[in-house]
Coordinates of C-alpha atoms in Angstrom, one line a residue:
M1379 CA 212.0 117.1 282.8
V1380 CA 211.8 120.4 280.9
F1381 CA 215.5 120.2 280.0
G1382 CA 214.9 116.6 278.8
L1383 CA 212.1 117.8 276.5
I1384 CA 214.3 120.6 275.1
A1385 CA 217.2 118.2 274.5
H1386 CA 214.9 115.8 272.7
F1387 CA 213.4 118.6 270.6
I1388 CA 216.9 119.8 269.6
E1389 CA 217.9 116.3 268.7
V1390 CA 214.8 115.9 266.5
I1391 CA 215.4 119.2 264.8
T1392 CA 219.1 118.3 264.3
N1393 CA 218.2 115.0 262.7
E1394 CA 215.7 116.6 260.4
I1395 CA 218.3 119.2 259.3
V1396 CA 220.9 116.5 258.7
E1397 CA 218.4 114.5 256.6
D1398 CA 217.4 117.6 254.6
V1399 CA 221.0 118.5 254.0
Q1400 CA 221.6 114.9 252.8
I1401 CA 218.7 115.1 250.5
V1402 CA 219.9 118.5 249.1
K1403 CA 223.4 117.0 248.6
E1404 CA 221.9 114.0 246.7
V1405 CA 219.7 116.3 244.6
L1406 CA 222.6 118.6 243.8
A1407 CA 224.9 115.7 243.1
Y1408 CA 222.2 114.3 240.7
H1409 CA 221.8 117.6 238.9
I1410 CA 225.5 118.2 238.7
S1411 CA 226.0 114.7 237.3
E1412 CA 223.2 115.4 234.8
F1413 CA 224.6 118.7 233.9
S1414 CA 228.1 117.2 233.5
E1415 CA 226.7 114.5 231.3
Y1416 CA 224.7 117.1 229.3
R1417 CA 227.9 119.2 228.8
Y1418 CA 229.9 116.1 227.8
Q1419 CA 227.1 115.2 225.3
Q1420 CA 227.0 118.7 223.9
K1421 CA 230.8 118.7 223.6
E1422 CA 230.8 115.4 221.8
M1423 CA 227.9 116.5 219.5
R1424 CA 229.8 119.7 218.6
K1425 CA 232.9 117.6 217.8
I1426 CA 230.8 115.3 215.6
K1427 CA 229.2 118.3 213.8
Q1428 CA 232.6 119.8 213.1
K1429 CA 233.7 116.4 211.6
M1430 CA 230.5 116.4 209.5
N1431 CA 231.4 119.8 208.1
Y1432 CA 234.6 118.4 206.7
C1433 CA 233.4 115.1 205.3
D1434 CA 234.7 114.1 201.9
S1435 CA 231.8 111.8 201.0
Y1436 CA 228.1 111.4 201.8
E1437 CA 228.7 107.9 203.3
E1438 CA 231.2 109.4 205.8
W1439 CA 228.7 112.2 206.6
V1440 CA 225.9 109.6 207.2
S1441 CA 228.1 107.6 209.7
Y1442 CA 228.8 110.8 211.7
S1443 CA 225.1 111.9 211.6
I1444 CA 224.0 108.5 213.0
Q1445 CA 226.4 109.0 215.9
H1446 CA 225.1 112.6 216.4
D1447 CA 221.5 111.4 216.4
S1448 CA 222.2 108.6 218.9
L1449 CA 223.9 111.0 221.3
K1450 CA 220.8 113.2 221.0
D1451 CA 218.6 110.2 221.7
I1452 CA 216.3 111.0 218.9
T1453 CA 214.7 107.6 218.8
L1454 CA 211.8 108.6 221.1
W1455 CA 211.0 111.6 219.0
K1456 CA 210.9 109.5 215.8
K1457 CA 208.7 106.8 217.4
D1458 CA 206.2 109.4 218.7
P1459 CA 203.9 110.2 215.7
T1460 CA 202.5 113.4 217.3
S1461 CA 203.6 116.8 216.1
P1462 CA 201.9 120.1 215.5
N1463 CA 203.7 120.4 212.1
Y1464 CA 201.7 117.8 210.2
N1465 CA 198.3 116.0 210.3
F1466 CA 199.6 112.8 212.0
E1467 CA 196.1 111.3 212.6
Y1468 CA 195.2 111.6 208.9
I1469 CA 198.6 110.2 207.7
Q1470 CA 198.2 107.2 210.1
H1471 CA 194.7 106.6 208.8
L1472 CA 195.9 106.7 205.1
R1473 CA 198.8 104.4 205.8
D1474 CA 196.6 101.8 207.5
Q1475 CA 194.0 102.1 204.7
L1476 CA 196.5 101.6 201.9
K1477 CA 198.2 98.7 203.7
S1478 CA 194.9 97.0 204.3
D1479 CA 193.8 97.4 200.6
R1480 CA 197.2 96.2 199.4
L1481 CA 197.1 93.1 201.6
N1482 CA 193.5 92.4 200.5
K1483 CA 194.6 93.0 196.8
N1484 CA 191.9 95.6 196.4
V1485 CA 193.7 97.4 193.5
L1486 CA 190.7 99.7 192.6
K1487 CA 190.6 101.2 196.1
I1488 CA 194.3 101.7 196.1
I1489 CA 194.0 103.6 192.8
H1490 CA 191.2 105.7 194.1
T1491 CA 193.1 106.6 197.3
L1492 CA 196.3 107.5 195.3
R1493 CA 194.4 109.5 192.7
S1494 CA 192.7 111.5 195.4
H1495 CA 196.1 112.3 196.9
A1496 CA 198.0 113.1 193.7
F1497 CA 200.4 115.6 195.3
R1498 CA 203.6 115.5 197.3
N1499 CA 202.9 117.3 200.5
I1500 CA 200.1 115.1 201.8
G1501 CA 199.1 116.2 205.3
N1502 CA 202.1 118.6 205.4
I1503 CA 204.5 115.7 205.7
L1504 CA 207.2 117.7 203.8
D1505 CA 207.3 120.6 206.3
P1506 CA 211.0 121.4 206.6
L1507 CA 210.7 121.6 210.4
L1508 CA 210.0 117.8 210.5
Y1509 CA 213.5 117.3 208.9
K1510 CA 215.5 119.6 211.2
E1511 CA 215.1 117.7 214.4
C1512 CA 217.6 115.1 213.4
F1513 CA 220.1 114.6 210.5
N1514 CA 218.8 111.3 209.3
G1515 CA 215.1 111.0 208.4
T1516 CA 212.1 112.2 210.2
K1517 CA 209.1 110.7 212.1
D1518 CA 208.8 106.9 211.7
L1519 CA 205.1 107.4 210.7
I1520 CA 206.0 109.6 207.8
E1521 CA 208.7 107.2 206.5
D1522 CA 206.2 104.2 206.9
F1523 CA 203.6 106.2 205.0
Q1524 CA 206.0 106.9 202.1
N1525 CA 207.1 103.3 202.0
E1526 CA 203.5 102.2 201.9
I1527 CA 202.8 104.5 198.9
D1528 CA 205.8 103.1 197.1
L1529 CA 204.7 99.5 197.8
C1530 CA 201.2 100.3 196.5
I1531 CA 202.5 101.9 193.3
Q1532 CA 204.7 98.9 192.6
Y1533 CA 201.8 96.6 193.3
I1534 CA 199.7 98.4 190.7
A1535 CA 202.5 98.0 188.2
S1536 CA 202.8 94.3 188.8
T1537 CA 199.2 93.2 189.4
S1538 CA 197.4 91.0 186.9
Q1539 CA 194.0 92.5 187.9
L1540 CA 194.4 95.4 185.4
S1541 CA 195.1 95.5 181.7
V1542 CA 198.3 97.1 180.6
R1543 CA 196.1 99.9 179.1
K1544 CA 194.6 100.7 182.5
K1545 CA 197.9 100.6 184.2
M1546 CA 199.5 103.0 181.6
E1547 CA 196.5 105.4 182.0
F1548 CA 197.1 105.5 185.7
F1549 CA 200.8 106.1 185.6
I1550 CA 200.7 108.7 182.8
E1551 CA 198.0 110.7 184.5
M1552 CA 199.5 110.4 188.0
R1553 CA 202.9 111.4 186.9
H1554 CA 201.4 114.5 185.3
A1555 CA 199.4 115.3 188.4
V1556 CA 202.3 114.9 190.9
G1557 CA 204.6 116.9 188.7
R1558 CA 208.3 116.9 188.0
T1559 CA 211.5 118.2 189.8
A1560 CA 214.1 120.5 188.3
L1561 CA 217.6 121.5 189.3
V1562 CA 218.1 125.3 189.0
L1563 CA 221.7 126.7 189.1
S1564 CA 222.0 130.4 189.8
G1565 CA 224.6 132.9 188.7
G1566 CA 227.6 133.8 190.8
G1567 CA 230.8 134.2 188.8
L1568 CA 233.6 132.2 190.3
M1569 CA 231.3 131.1 193.1
G1570 CA 229.3 129.2 190.5
M1571 CA 231.9 126.5 190.6
Y1572 CA 230.2 125.4 193.9
H1573 CA 227.5 124.0 191.6
V1574 CA 229.8 121.2 190.5
G1575 CA 229.9 119.7 194.1
V1576 CA 226.1 120.0 194.3
V1577 CA 225.6 118.1 191.0
K1578 CA 228.2 115.5 192.0
T1579 CA 226.4 114.6 195.2
L1580 CA 222.9 114.5 193.6
Y1581 CA 224.4 112.3 190.9
E1582 CA 226.0 109.9 193.3
Q1583 CA 222.7 109.6 195.3
K1584 CA 220.7 109.0 192.1
L1585 CA 218.7 112.2 192.7
L1586 CA 219.9 114.3 189.8
P1587 CA 216.8 115.6 187.9
R1588 CA 216.6 115.4 184.1
I1589 CA 215.5 119.0 183.9
I1590 CA 218.3 121.4 184.6
S1591 CA 218.4 125.2 184.3
G1592 CA 221.3 127.6 184.5
S1593 CA 221.7 131.4 184.5
S1594 CA 225.0 133.3 184.1
A1595 CA 227.8 131.2 185.7
G1596 CA 225.1 128.5 186.4
S1597 CA 224.5 128.2 182.6
I1598 CA 228.1 127.0 182.1
I1599 CA 227.8 124.1 184.6
A1600 CA 224.3 123.3 183.3
A1601 CA 225.6 123.1 179.7
F1602 CA 228.6 120.9 180.8
I1603 CA 226.1 118.5 182.5
C1604 CA 223.5 118.4 179.7
T1605 CA 225.9 117.8 176.9
R1606 CA 227.2 114.6 178.5
K1607 CA 225.4 111.3 178.8
Y1608 CA 224.5 110.2 182.3
E1609 CA 227.3 107.7 182.5
E1610 CA 229.8 110.3 181.3
L1611 CA 229.1 112.7 184.1
P1612 CA 231.9 111.4 186.5
S1613 CA 234.5 112.8 184.1
L1614 CA 233.2 116.3 184.9
F1615 CA 234.0 115.9 188.6
L1616 CA 237.7 115.2 188.0
T1617 CA 240.2 118.1 188.5
D1618 CA 241.0 118.0 184.7
G1619 CA 237.3 117.5 183.7
I1620 CA 237.1 121.1 182.4
N1621 CA 239.4 122.5 179.9
W1622 CA 240.7 125.9 181.1
Q1623 CA 243.3 126.5 178.4
A1624 CA 241.4 129.5 176.9
F1625 CA 241.9 131.5 180.1
Q1626 CA 245.5 130.4 180.6
K1627 CA 246.9 131.6 177.3
R1628 CA 247.2 135.2 178.3
D1629 CA 250.3 136.4 180.2
P1630 CA 249.2 137.3 183.7
K1631 CA 251.6 140.2 183.6
G1632 CA 250.0 143.5 182.6
Q1633 CA 246.6 142.0 183.0
M1634 CA 245.1 145.0 184.8
I1635 CA 246.4 147.4 182.2
R1636 CA 244.9 145.4 179.4
K1637 CA 241.5 145.3 181.2
L1638 CA 241.5 149.1 181.7
K1639 CA 242.5 149.7 178.1
R1640 CA 239.7 147.4 176.9
F1641 CA 237.2 149.1 179.2
F1642 CA 237.9 152.6 177.9
K1643 CA 238.0 151.4 174.3
E1644 CA 235.2 148.8 174.1
G1645 CA 233.2 149.5 177.2
V1646 CA 233.9 146.0 178.8
L1647 CA 236.4 144.8 181.3
L1648 CA 237.0 141.2 180.0
D1649 CA 237.5 139.8 176.6
V1650 CA 234.4 137.9 175.5
K1651 CA 236.4 136.1 172.8
V1652 CA 238.1 134.1 175.6
L1653 CA 234.7 133.1 176.9
Y1654 CA 233.7 132.0 173.4
E1655 CA 236.8 129.9 173.0
F1656 CA 236.4 128.3 176.5
T1657 CA 232.7 127.3 176.1
R1658 CA 233.3 126.1 172.5
Q1659 CA 236.2 123.9 173.5
N1660 CA 234.3 122.2 176.3
I1661 CA 230.8 122.0 174.6
G1662 CA 231.4 122.0 170.9
D1663 CA 229.0 123.2 168.2
I1664 CA 226.0 121.3 169.6
T1665 CA 222.4 122.6 169.6
F1666 CA 219.8 122.3 172.3
Q1667 CA 218.0 119.7 170.2
E1668 CA 221.1 117.7 169.6
A1669 CA 222.1 117.7 173.2
Y1670 CA 218.6 116.5 174.2
D1671 CA 218.7 113.8 171.6
R1672 CA 222.1 112.6 172.7
T1673 CA 221.8 112.8 176.5
G1674 CA 218.1 113.0 177.5
F1675 CA 218.8 115.9 179.8
I1676 CA 216.6 118.9 179.3
L1677 CA 218.9 122.0 179.3
N1678 CA 217.4 125.4 180.0
I1679 CA 219.5 128.7 179.8
T1680 CA 218.1 132.1 180.6
V1681 CA 219.1 135.2 178.6
T1682 CA 218.1 138.8 179.1
G1683 CA 217.2 141.0 176.2
Q1684 CA 219.6 144.0 175.9
G1685 CA 216.9 146.5 175.0
T1686 CA 214.3 148.0 177.3
H1687 CA 211.5 146.3 175.4
D1688 CA 213.3 143.1 174.4
N1689 CA 211.9 139.9 175.8
D1690 CA 213.9 137.8 178.3
R1691 CA 214.0 134.2 177.2
V1692 CA 214.4 130.7 178.5
L1693 CA 216.2 128.7 175.8
N1694 CA 215.7 124.9 175.5
Y1695 CA 215.0 122.3 172.9
L1696 CA 211.4 123.4 172.6
S1697 CA 211.8 127.2 172.5
A1698 CA 215.2 127.3 170.6
P1699 CA 216.0 123.8 169.3
N1700 CA 218.6 124.9 166.7
V1701 CA 220.4 127.5 168.8
I1702 CA 224.0 126.6 169.6
I1703 CA 224.5 126.0 173.3
W1704 CA 227.9 127.8 173.7
S1705 CA 226.4 131.0 172.2
A1706 CA 223.5 130.8 174.6
V1707 CA 226.0 130.4 177.5
C1708 CA 228.0 133.4 176.4
C1709 CA 224.9 135.5 176.2
S1710 CA 223.8 134.3 179.7
C1711 CA 227.2 135.3 181.1
G1712 CA 227.2 138.7 179.4
I1713 CA 227.3 140.9 182.5
P1714 CA 227.0 144.5 181.3
Y1715 CA 230.4 146.3 181.4
I1716 CA 232.2 143.0 182.2
Y1717 CA 231.6 140.8 179.1
G1718 CA 228.9 142.8 177.5
P1719 CA 226.1 141.7 175.2
S1720 CA 226.5 138.8 172.7
D1721 CA 224.6 137.3 169.7
L1722 CA 222.8 134.0 169.7
L1723 CA 223.9 131.6 166.9
C1724 CA 222.1 128.7 165.4
K1725 CA 222.5 126.0 162.7
N1726 CA 220.5 126.4 159.5
E1727 CA 219.1 123.7 157.2
K1728 CA 222.6 123.3 155.6
D1729 CA 224.2 122.8 159.1
E1730 CA 225.9 126.1 158.8
I1731 CA 226.4 128.4 161.9
V1732 CA 224.4 131.7 161.4
L1733 CA 222.9 134.4 163.5
Y1734 CA 219.7 133.3 165.2
L1735 CA 218.2 136.8 165.2
D1736 CA 218.8 140.2 163.7
K1737 CA 222.2 141.8 164.5
K1738 CA 220.5 144.4 166.7
K1739 CA 219.0 141.7 169.0
K1740 CA 221.7 141.0 171.5
F1741 CA 221.4 139.4 175.0
V1742 CA 223.1 140.0 178.4
D1743 CA 223.4 138.2 181.7
G1744 CA 220.5 135.8 182.4
S1745 CA 220.4 136.5 186.1
I1746 CA 219.2 140.0 185.4
G1747 CA 215.9 138.8 183.9
A1748 CA 215.4 135.6 185.8
D1749 CA 218.1 134.0 188.0
L1750 CA 215.7 131.2 188.7
P1751 CA 213.2 130.9 185.9
M1752 CA 210.8 128.7 187.9
H1753 CA 207.6 130.0 186.4
R1754 CA 208.7 129.3 182.8
L1755 CA 209.9 125.9 183.7
S1756 CA 206.5 125.1 185.2
E1757 CA 204.9 126.2 181.9
F1758 CA 207.3 124.2 179.7
F1759 CA 207.7 120.9 181.5
N1760 CA 205.1 120.7 184.3
V1761 CA 207.7 121.3 187.0
N1762 CA 206.4 122.0 190.5
S1763 CA 209.4 121.1 192.6
F1764 CA 212.7 123.1 192.5
I1765 CA 216.1 122.2 193.9
V1766 CA 218.1 125.5 193.8
S1767 CA 221.8 125.8 194.1
Q1768 CA 222.3 129.5 195.0
T1769 CA 225.7 131.1 194.7
N1770 CA 225.0 134.7 193.8
P1771 CA 227.5 136.9 195.8
W1772 CA 224.8 139.5 196.6
V1773 CA 222.3 136.8 197.8
V1774 CA 224.3 134.2 199.8
P1775 CA 225.4 136.5 202.7
F1776 CA 221.8 137.4 203.5
M1777 CA 220.2 133.9 203.1
D1778 CA 218.5 132.1 206.0
R1779 CA 220.2 128.7 205.8
G1780 CA 217.9 127.1 208.3
E1781 CA 220.7 125.8 210.4
K1782 CA 220.5 125.2 214.1
H1783 CA 222.2 127.4 216.6
P1784 CA 223.2 127.0 220.3
I1785 CA 220.4 128.0 222.7
V1786 CA 222.5 131.0 224.0
Y1787 CA 222.5 132.5 220.5
L1788 CA 218.9 131.8 219.5
P1789 CA 217.4 135.2 220.7
F1790 CA 220.1 137.1 218.7
V1791 CA 219.6 134.9 215.6
K1792 CA 215.8 135.4 215.7
L1793 CA 216.3 139.1 216.0
F1794 CA 218.7 139.2 213.1
N1795 CA 216.3 137.2 210.9
I1796 CA 213.4 139.5 211.8
I1797 CA 215.5 142.6 210.9
R1798 CA 216.8 140.9 207.7
K1799 CA 213.2 140.0 206.6
L1800 CA 211.9 143.5 207.4
L1801 CA 214.6 145.2 205.4
N1802 CA 214.2 142.8 202.5
S1803 CA 210.5 143.2 202.3
E1804 CA 210.7 147.0 202.7
L1805 CA 213.3 147.3 199.9
K1806 CA 211.2 145.2 197.5
H1807 CA 208.1 147.1 198.4
R1808 CA 209.7 150.5 197.7
V1809 CA 211.4 149.4 194.5
Q1810 CA 208.1 147.9 193.3
Q1811 CA 206.3 151.2 194.0
L1812 CA 208.9 153.2 192.0
S1813 CA 208.5 150.7 189.1
D1814 CA 204.7 150.8 189.2
F1815 CA 204.6 154.7 189.1
D1816 CA 207.2 154.8 186.3
L1817 CA 209.6 156.8 188.5
L1818 CA 212.7 154.8 187.4
P1819 CA 214.8 155.7 184.4
G1820 CA 214.2 153.4 181.4
A1821 CA 217.8 152.2 181.6
L1822 CA 217.1 150.7 185.1
S1823 CA 213.9 148.9 184.2
K1824 CA 215.7 145.6 183.6
W1825 CA 217.8 145.9 186.7
V1826 CA 214.7 146.2 188.9
N1827 CA 214.4 142.4 188.5
I1828 CA 217.5 141.9 190.6
V1829 CA 215.7 143.2 193.6
L1830 CA 212.2 141.9 193.0
Q1831 CA 212.8 138.3 191.9
T1832 CA 212.9 135.2 194.1
Y1833 CA 216.2 133.6 194.9
V1834 CA 215.1 130.4 196.7
G1835 CA 213.3 127.3 195.7
H1836 CA 211.5 124.5 197.6
I1837 CA 215.0 123.2 198.6
T1838 CA 217.8 125.7 198.5
I1839 CA 221.5 124.8 198.8
A1840 CA 223.9 127.6 199.5
P1841 CA 227.7 127.4 200.1
V1842 CA 229.8 129.2 202.7
P1843 CA 232.2 131.1 200.5
R1844 CA 235.7 132.3 201.5
W1845 CA 236.5 136.0 201.5
S1846 CA 238.8 135.3 198.6
D1847 CA 235.9 134.0 196.6
Y1848 CA 234.3 137.5 196.7
A1849 CA 237.6 139.2 195.8
N1850 CA 238.2 136.9 192.8
V1851 CA 234.5 136.6 191.7
L1852 CA 235.4 137.4 188.1
E1853 CA 238.3 135.0 187.9
V1854 CA 238.5 131.3 187.2
P1855 CA 240.0 128.5 189.3
K1856 CA 243.7 128.9 189.2
S1857 CA 244.7 125.4 190.3
S1858 CA 243.4 121.9 190.9
D1859 CA 243.3 122.7 194.7
D1860 CA 240.9 125.6 193.9
F1861 CA 238.7 123.3 191.9
E1862 CA 238.7 120.7 194.7
H1863 CA 237.8 123.4 197.2
F1864 CA 234.7 124.4 195.2
M1865 CA 233.6 120.9 194.6
L1866 CA 233.9 119.8 198.2
G1867 CA 232.3 123.1 199.4
G1868 CA 229.2 122.5 197.3
A1869 CA 229.1 118.8 198.2
R1870 CA 229.3 119.4 201.9
K1871 CA 226.4 121.8 201.9
T1872 CA 224.4 119.2 199.9
F1873 CA 225.0 116.3 202.3
S1874 CA 222.6 117.7 204.9
K1875 CA 219.9 118.3 202.3
I1876 CA 219.9 114.7 200.9
P1877 CA 217.4 113.2 203.4
Y1878 CA 214.9 116.0 202.7
I1879 CA 215.5 115.8 198.9
K1880 CA 214.8 112.0 199.0
A1881 CA 211.6 112.6 200.9
Y1882 CA 210.5 115.3 198.5
M1883 CA 211.2 113.2 195.4
R1884 CA 209.9 109.9 196.8
Y1885 CA 206.4 110.0 195.3
E1886 CA 207.7 111.2 191.9
N1887 CA 210.4 108.5 191.8
S1888 CA 208.0 105.7 192.8
L1889 CA 205.7 106.6 189.9
T1890 CA 208.7 106.7 187.5
R1891 CA 209.8 103.2 188.6
G1892 CA 206.3 101.9 188.1
Y1893 CA 205.9 103.6 184.7
N1894 CA 209.2 102.1 183.5
K1895 CA 207.9 98.6 184.5
I1896 CA 204.8 99.2 182.4
K1897 CA 206.9 100.3 179.5
Q1898 CA 208.8 97.1 179.8
Q1899 CA 205.6 95.1 179.9
L1900 CA 204.5 96.8 176.7
A1901 CA 207.7 95.9 175.0
E1902 CA 207.4 92.3 176.0
D1903 CA 203.6 91.9 175.6
S1904 CA 202.5 89.5 172.9
G1905 CA 198.8 90.6 172.9
P1906 CA 196.8 91.4 169.7
I1907 CA 198.2 94.2 167.6
I1908 CA 195.9 96.4 165.5
P1909 CA 197.6 97.5 162.2
V1910 CA 198.1 101.2 162.0
Q1911 CA 197.1 101.2 158.3
D1912 CA 193.5 100.0 159.1
P1913 CA 191.4 103.1 158.6
D1914 CA 188.1 101.5 159.4
E1915 CA 188.9 100.2 162.9
S1916 CA 186.7 101.7 165.6
Y1917 CA 188.7 103.6 168.3
D1918 CA 185.6 104.9 170.1
N1919 CA 186.5 105.5 173.8
E1920 CA 189.8 103.8 173.1
S1921 CA 193.1 104.5 174.9
I1922 CA 195.9 104.6 172.4
F1923 CA 199.4 103.8 173.8
M1924 CA 202.5 104.3 171.8
D1925 CA 205.7 103.2 173.5
A1926 CA 207.5 105.7 171.2
F1927 CA 205.2 108.6 171.9
E1928 CA 204.3 108.6 175.6
E1929 CA 206.8 111.4 176.5
E1930 CA 209.6 113.4 175.0
E1931 CA 212.4 111.0 175.9
D1932 CA 210.6 108.0 174.3
I1933 CA 210.2 109.9 171.0
R1934 CA 213.9 110.7 171.0
D1935 CA 214.9 107.1 171.6
K1936 CA 212.5 105.7 169.0
R1937 CA 213.6 108.2 166.3
I1938 CA 217.3 107.5 166.9
S1939 CA 216.7 103.7 166.8
L1940 CA 214.9 104.0 163.5
G1941 CA 217.7 106.0 162.0
K1942 CA 215.3 108.2 160.1
S1943 CA 216.9 111.5 160.9
K1944 CA 217.4 113.6 157.8
S1945 CA 217.9 117.0 159.1
I1946 CA 217.8 118.9 162.4
Y1947 CA 214.6 120.7 161.2
E1948 CA 212.8 117.4 160.5
D1949 CA 214.0 116.0 163.8
S1950 CA 212.9 118.9 165.9
K1951 CA 209.5 119.0 164.1
R1952 CA 208.8 115.4 164.9
V1953 CA 209.5 116.0 168.6
R1954 CA 207.4 119.1 168.8
N1955 CA 204.5 117.7 166.9
F1956 CA 204.2 114.6 169.2
S1957 CA 205.6 115.7 172.5
F1958 CA 202.4 115.1 174.3
I1959 CA 200.6 112.4 176.2
I1960 CA 197.7 110.5 174.5
P1961 CA 195.9 108.7 177.2
R1962 CA 192.5 108.8 175.4
T1963 CA 191.4 109.8 172.0
K1964 CA 188.5 109.1 169.5
S1965 CA 190.5 110.5 166.6
K1966 CA 192.3 108.5 163.9
E1967 CA 194.1 111.6 162.7
V1968 CA 197.0 111.0 165.1
L1969 CA 197.6 107.6 163.7
E1970 CA 197.5 108.9 160.1
K1971 CA 200.0 111.6 160.9
L1972 CA 202.3 109.1 162.4
N1973 CA 202.1 107.1 159.2
K1974 CA 202.9 110.1 157.1
I1975 CA 206.2 110.7 158.9
G1976 CA 207.1 107.1 158.7
V1977 CA 206.8 106.1 162.3
K1978 CA 204.5 103.4 163.6
P1979 CA 203.2 103.1 167.2
A1980 CA 204.6 100.3 169.2
L1981 CA 201.2 99.1 170.5
V1982 CA 197.6 100.1 169.9
R1983 CA 195.0 98.0 171.8
K1984 CA 191.4 97.4 171.0
N1985 CA 188.8 98.6 173.5
S1986 CA 187.6 95.5 175.3
S1987 CA 186.2 95.2 178.8
S1988 CA 187.8 91.7 179.1
S1989 CA 191.2 92.8 177.9
K1990 CA 193.8 91.6 180.4
E1991 CA 197.5 91.3 180.4

């Protein structure tokens, strides 16, 4: 009996062990299968990312990014509105509120809600972390919210519940409150050619801002863009879109000897006359004002005063309307001891090319004073959003590109970023101290800016240069293959930024579309017109809307269509005198001034509470 019990006990234990082993096998098999699937998934995702890095078009990049996101199974993350990176409860409430008001046609409540949220980053929906989880888009709630804002804005533009006057007030003031976007192109020598690919991608996706700034090499590309009409830009992206003949005239043999002789004789390494010829061949003798009148692009070029106490400048059609663009580009590219300082030239009242300032006032490389003149652009044009294309050779290697890394490398990447930030902040702090206590020689006072200034914007695009780009930083592209390399290199780094740029500019672009609809309504409106010559008409508490004078671009178009341009000085005076918004006024002086220069407002409405479309 005892032996029977022992045998039974052993049998039970054996069965239990067999069952446990079977369970362990099944669990191990499951985890091995999961791990194998995970490894296969990661391998496929790496293959797709490699393909994405070598795409030739944004459409191709999007197709691969969709495959990547589907392998990562990002759908659940998108559908889940919760995240610590933004106020999802508030965004959900706002979306539902706007949708309800739109469906109920309560336009006044929509206007109130939008006016009380006249900024881009509502509830922190533009946090970059929300756009790094996947390549295409972000949380569905954020996309729905931005879509609802767009629908509400277009509803305001098309509704019959408001007069055209009230609509125009809303759009002018909201556009001013939300602000504008600018594209800023840094310096970088040969590496500045990467800017062409950035511009090409933004142009193809209809995201190219009208306000463009350039410093040093960036000023060359900015000038090439802003002296062409929008529909002419594709010619710039062709391999023969830029004329390089000025650099190809010299015999490459004995080049180094010529450079050394020039350096010891003139104090510069390169012949600035070649740069003059190159920029003049590609741009022509066009001024900032003429370029703006012709294209509508607002070109800004930074130059640094040569003297210790000379002011650094941002040149544009407001600050230097009659300055010739190619001379500004040469000044902005005047790296000390490479090209050296240059003079600014302008057109006088006789259309002759003369010196803009005294002969002693020369300018050097714009990147020294302000590689990215964001503060001045904000003052000039109400810009509060900056897309930066950064190619400076001393900046690009140390930039945090915000790219994802394999989990294995994350600790090392974090450590490297911490060390980089510590060294960067320590260097800036020490240099600032030396500057504050006047311990730096006067000759270095300008160069301090290179260390202290900011080199990134709200959205920063930086290429991955080849080693040869650094070695040939003072050269020009030697073949069509070189040009193609730079254009594709800039474009490929821009592809991944497009979804975020679209989100960042969505509010601004929605308001612009609505504003254009109202301008069209003003042009087609057959309502009562008040003669401008009537001096006794009461404009008390009246909103005066002039289709030709709402913003700078409207003034330009109206003046050109009237054919009243007599000289560049009169033209620029007209723009500067009336380059402002007139949403409300009690004064008749504005109308009288318009009459004196021979331009009539397109529409002036009487103040009437019953005034409708």
